[in-house]
mmCIF file of C-alpha atoms in Angstrom:
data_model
loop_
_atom_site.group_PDB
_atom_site.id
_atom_site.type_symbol
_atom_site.label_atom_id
_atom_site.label_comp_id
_atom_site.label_asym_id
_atom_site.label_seq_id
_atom_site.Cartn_x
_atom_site.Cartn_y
_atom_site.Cartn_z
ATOM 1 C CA UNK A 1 -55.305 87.098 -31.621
ATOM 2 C CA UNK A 2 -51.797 86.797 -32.224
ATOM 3 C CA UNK A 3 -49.319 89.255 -30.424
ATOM 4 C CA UNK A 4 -47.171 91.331 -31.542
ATOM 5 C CA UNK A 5 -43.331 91.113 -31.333
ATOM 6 C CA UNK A 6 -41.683 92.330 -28.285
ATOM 7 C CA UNK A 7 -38.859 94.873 -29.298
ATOM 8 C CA UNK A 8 -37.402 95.206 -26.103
ATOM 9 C CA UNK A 9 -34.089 93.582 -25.664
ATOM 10 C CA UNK A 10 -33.239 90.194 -25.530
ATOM 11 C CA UNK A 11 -32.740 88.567 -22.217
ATOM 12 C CA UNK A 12 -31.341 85.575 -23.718
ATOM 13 C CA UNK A 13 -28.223 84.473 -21.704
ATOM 14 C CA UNK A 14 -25.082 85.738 -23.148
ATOM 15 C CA UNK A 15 -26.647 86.853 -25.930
ATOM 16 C CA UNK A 16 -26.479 90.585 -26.980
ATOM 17 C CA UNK A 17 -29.524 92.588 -26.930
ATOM 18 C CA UNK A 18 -28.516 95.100 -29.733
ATOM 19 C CA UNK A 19 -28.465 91.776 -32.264
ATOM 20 C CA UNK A 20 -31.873 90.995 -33.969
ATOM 21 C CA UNK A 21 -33.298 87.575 -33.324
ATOM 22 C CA UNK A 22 -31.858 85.780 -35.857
ATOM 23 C CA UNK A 23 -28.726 86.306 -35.285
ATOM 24 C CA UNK A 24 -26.676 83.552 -32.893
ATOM 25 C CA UNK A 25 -23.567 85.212 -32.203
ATOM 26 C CA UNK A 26 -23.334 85.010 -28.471
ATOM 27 C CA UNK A 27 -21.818 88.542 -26.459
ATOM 28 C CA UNK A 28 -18.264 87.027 -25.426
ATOM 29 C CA UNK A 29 -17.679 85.697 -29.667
ATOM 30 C CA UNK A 30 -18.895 89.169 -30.670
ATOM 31 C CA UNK A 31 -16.206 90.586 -27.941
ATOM 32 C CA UNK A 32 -13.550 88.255 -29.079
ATOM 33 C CA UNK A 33 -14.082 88.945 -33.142
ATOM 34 C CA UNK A 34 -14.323 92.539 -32.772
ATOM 35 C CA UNK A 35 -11.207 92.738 -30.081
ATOM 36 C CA UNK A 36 -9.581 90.661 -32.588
ATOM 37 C CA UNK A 37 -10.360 92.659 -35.545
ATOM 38 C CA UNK A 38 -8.615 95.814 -33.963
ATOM 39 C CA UNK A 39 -5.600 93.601 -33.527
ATOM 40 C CA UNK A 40 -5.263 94.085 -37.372
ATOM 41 C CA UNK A 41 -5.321 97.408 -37.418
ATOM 42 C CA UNK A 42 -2.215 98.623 -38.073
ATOM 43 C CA UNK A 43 -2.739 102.212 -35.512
ATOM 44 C CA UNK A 44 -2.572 101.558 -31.992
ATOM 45 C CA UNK A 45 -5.718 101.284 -30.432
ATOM 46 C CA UNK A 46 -6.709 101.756 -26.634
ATOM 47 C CA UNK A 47 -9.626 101.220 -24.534
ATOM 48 C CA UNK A 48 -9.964 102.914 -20.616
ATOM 49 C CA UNK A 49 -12.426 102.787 -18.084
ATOM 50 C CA UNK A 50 -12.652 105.666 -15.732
ATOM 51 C CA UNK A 51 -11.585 105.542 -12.198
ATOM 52 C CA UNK A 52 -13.673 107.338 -10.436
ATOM 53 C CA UNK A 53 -13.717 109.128 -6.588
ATOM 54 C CA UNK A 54 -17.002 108.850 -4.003
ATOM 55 C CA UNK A 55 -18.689 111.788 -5.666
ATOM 56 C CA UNK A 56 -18.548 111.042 -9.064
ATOM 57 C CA UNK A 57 -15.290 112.755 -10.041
ATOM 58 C CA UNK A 58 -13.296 110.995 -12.416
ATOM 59 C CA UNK A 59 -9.320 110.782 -10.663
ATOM 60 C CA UNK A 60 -7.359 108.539 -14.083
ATOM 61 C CA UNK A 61 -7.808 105.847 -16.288
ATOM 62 C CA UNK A 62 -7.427 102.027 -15.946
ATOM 63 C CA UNK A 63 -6.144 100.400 -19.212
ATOM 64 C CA UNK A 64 -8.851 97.757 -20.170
ATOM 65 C CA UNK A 65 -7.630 96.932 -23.607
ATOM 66 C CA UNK A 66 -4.585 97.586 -26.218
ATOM 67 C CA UNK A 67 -4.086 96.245 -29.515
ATOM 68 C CA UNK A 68 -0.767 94.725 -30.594
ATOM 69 C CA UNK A 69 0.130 98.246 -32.703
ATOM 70 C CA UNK A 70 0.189 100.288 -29.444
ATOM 71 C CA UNK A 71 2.149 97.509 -27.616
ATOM 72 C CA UNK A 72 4.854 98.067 -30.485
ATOM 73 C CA UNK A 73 4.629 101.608 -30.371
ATOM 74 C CA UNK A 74 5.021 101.808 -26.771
ATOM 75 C CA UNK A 75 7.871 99.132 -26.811
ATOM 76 C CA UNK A 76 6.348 97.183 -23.434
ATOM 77 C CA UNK A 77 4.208 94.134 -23.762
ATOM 78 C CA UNK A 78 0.527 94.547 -24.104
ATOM 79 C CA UNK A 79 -0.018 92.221 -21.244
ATOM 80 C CA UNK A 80 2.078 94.743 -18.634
ATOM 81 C CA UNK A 81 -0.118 97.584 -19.738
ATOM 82 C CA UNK A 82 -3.351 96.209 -19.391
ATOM 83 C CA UNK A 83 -5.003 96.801 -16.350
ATOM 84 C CA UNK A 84 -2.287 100.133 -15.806
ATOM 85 C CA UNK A 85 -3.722 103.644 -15.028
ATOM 86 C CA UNK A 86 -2.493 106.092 -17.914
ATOM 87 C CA UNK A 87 -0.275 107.965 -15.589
ATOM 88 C CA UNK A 88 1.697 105.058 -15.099
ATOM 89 C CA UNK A 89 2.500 104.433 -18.320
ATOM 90 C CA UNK A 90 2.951 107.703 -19.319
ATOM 91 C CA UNK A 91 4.537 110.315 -16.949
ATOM 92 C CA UNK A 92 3.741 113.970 -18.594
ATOM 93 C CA UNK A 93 -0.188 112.316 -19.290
ATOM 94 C CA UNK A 94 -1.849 115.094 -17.138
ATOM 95 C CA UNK A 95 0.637 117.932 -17.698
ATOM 96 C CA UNK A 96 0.537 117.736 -21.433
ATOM 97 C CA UNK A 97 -3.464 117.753 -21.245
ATOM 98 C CA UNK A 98 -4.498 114.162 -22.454
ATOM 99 C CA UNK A 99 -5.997 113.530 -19.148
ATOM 100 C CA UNK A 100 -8.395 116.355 -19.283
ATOM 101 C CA UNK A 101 -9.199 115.986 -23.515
ATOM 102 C CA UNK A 102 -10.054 112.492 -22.073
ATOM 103 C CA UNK A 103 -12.237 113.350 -19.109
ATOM 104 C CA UNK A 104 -14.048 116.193 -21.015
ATOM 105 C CA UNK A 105 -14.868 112.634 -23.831
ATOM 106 C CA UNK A 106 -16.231 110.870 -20.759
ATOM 107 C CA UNK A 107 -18.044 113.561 -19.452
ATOM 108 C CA UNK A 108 -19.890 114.978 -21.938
ATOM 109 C CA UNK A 109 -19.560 111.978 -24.673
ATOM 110 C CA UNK A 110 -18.210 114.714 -27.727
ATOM 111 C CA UNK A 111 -15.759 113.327 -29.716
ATOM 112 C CA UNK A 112 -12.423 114.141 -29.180
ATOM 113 C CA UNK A 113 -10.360 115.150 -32.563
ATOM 114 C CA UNK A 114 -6.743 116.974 -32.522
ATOM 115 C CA UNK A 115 -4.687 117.016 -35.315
ATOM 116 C CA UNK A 116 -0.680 118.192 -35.197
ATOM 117 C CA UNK A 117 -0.416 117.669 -31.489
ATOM 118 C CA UNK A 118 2.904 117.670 -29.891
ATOM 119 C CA UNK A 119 3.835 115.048 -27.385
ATOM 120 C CA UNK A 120 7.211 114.542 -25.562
ATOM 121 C CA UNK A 121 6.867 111.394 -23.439
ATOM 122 C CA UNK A 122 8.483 108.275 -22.208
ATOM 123 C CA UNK A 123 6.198 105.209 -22.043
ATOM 124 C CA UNK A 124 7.491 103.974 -18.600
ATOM 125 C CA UNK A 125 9.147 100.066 -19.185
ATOM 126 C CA UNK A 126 9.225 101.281 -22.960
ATOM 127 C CA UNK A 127 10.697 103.993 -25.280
ATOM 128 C CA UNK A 128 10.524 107.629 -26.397
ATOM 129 C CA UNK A 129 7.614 108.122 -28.183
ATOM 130 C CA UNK A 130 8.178 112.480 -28.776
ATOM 131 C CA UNK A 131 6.777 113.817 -31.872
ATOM 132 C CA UNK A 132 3.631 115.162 -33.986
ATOM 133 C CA UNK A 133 0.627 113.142 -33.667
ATOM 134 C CA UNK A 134 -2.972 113.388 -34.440
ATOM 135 C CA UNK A 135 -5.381 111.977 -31.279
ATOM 136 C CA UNK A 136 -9.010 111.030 -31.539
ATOM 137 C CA UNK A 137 -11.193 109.822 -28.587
ATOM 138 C CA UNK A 138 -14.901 108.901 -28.320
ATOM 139 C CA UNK A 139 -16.887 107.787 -25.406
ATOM 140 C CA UNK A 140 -17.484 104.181 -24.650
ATOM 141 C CA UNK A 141 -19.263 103.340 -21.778
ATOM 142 C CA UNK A 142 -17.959 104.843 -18.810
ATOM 143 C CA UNK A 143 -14.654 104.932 -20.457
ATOM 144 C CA UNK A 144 -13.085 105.984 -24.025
ATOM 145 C CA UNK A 145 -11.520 104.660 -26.651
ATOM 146 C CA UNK A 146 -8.624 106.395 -28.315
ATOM 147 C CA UNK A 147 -6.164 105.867 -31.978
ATOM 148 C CA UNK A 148 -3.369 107.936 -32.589
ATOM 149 C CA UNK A 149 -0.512 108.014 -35.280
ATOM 150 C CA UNK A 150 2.754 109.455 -35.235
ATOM 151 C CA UNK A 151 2.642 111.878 -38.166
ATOM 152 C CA UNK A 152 6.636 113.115 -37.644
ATOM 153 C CA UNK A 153 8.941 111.246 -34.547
ATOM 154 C CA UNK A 154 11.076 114.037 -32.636
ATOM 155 C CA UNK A 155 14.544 113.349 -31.228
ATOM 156 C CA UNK A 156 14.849 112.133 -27.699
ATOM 157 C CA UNK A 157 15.967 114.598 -25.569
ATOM 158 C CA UNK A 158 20.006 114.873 -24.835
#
């Protein structure tokens, strides 16, 4: 009697278990088409995994990935802010809130969506980057991923 098809993933090496059989796109070419694909997107784009104490607690943010609109925005290469905790990059991070929007997206994996939000930062190694933005966050892994755009630029700061 024949047997039925096993649905549980594939253990196929390199090969991602979320694609059905027939498909031959290995994990790293799937990785490098859709990392490359939010290259072209024309709002910055970043990717964090959380750093994270003894008990759990989750203490920043490591910078895992950036597409080339947020290196323009923030005015520093995207290969010096790669691999950066968000408080190094920017210095008013946790006192403006981001850090705790973010953890709360980690935490509890509910999308994070503000609209009209006013920031008044320096991207450290880059520029001003004050003004009205709108921020959205989701979950991804033990991380997030986050877009923003700059509805209205403020003045820097005399």
């Amino acid at each position: 009697m024949p047997m039925p098809d096993d649905d549980s993933p594939s253990a196929e090496a390199g090969r991602s278990p979320m694609l059905p059989r027939n498909v031959t796109t290995s994990r790293p070419e799937l990785e490098s088409r859709l990392l490359g694909t939010l290259d072209t997107i024309d709002e910055p784009v970043s990717i964090a995994t959380a750093i994270r104490d003894r008990d759990g607690r989750i203490l920043d943010f490591r910078l895992e990935y950036v597409n080339l609109a947020a290196a323009r925005w923030a005015g520093v290469a995207r290969e010096a802010m790669i691999g950066l905790i968000t408080g190094e990059i920017l210095p008013d991070f946790r006192a403006a809130g981001h850090f705790d929007s973010l953890r709360e997206v980690v935490e509890t994996g509910v999308p994070d969506q503000r609209d009209g939000v006013t920031v008044a930062d320096t991207v450290v190694g880059g520029r001003w980057i004050g003004g009205i933005y709108d921020l959205r966050a989701i979950r991804l892994g033990d991380g997030y991923l986050s877009t923003w755009r700059l509805r209205s630029a403020a003045p820097e700061p005399g």
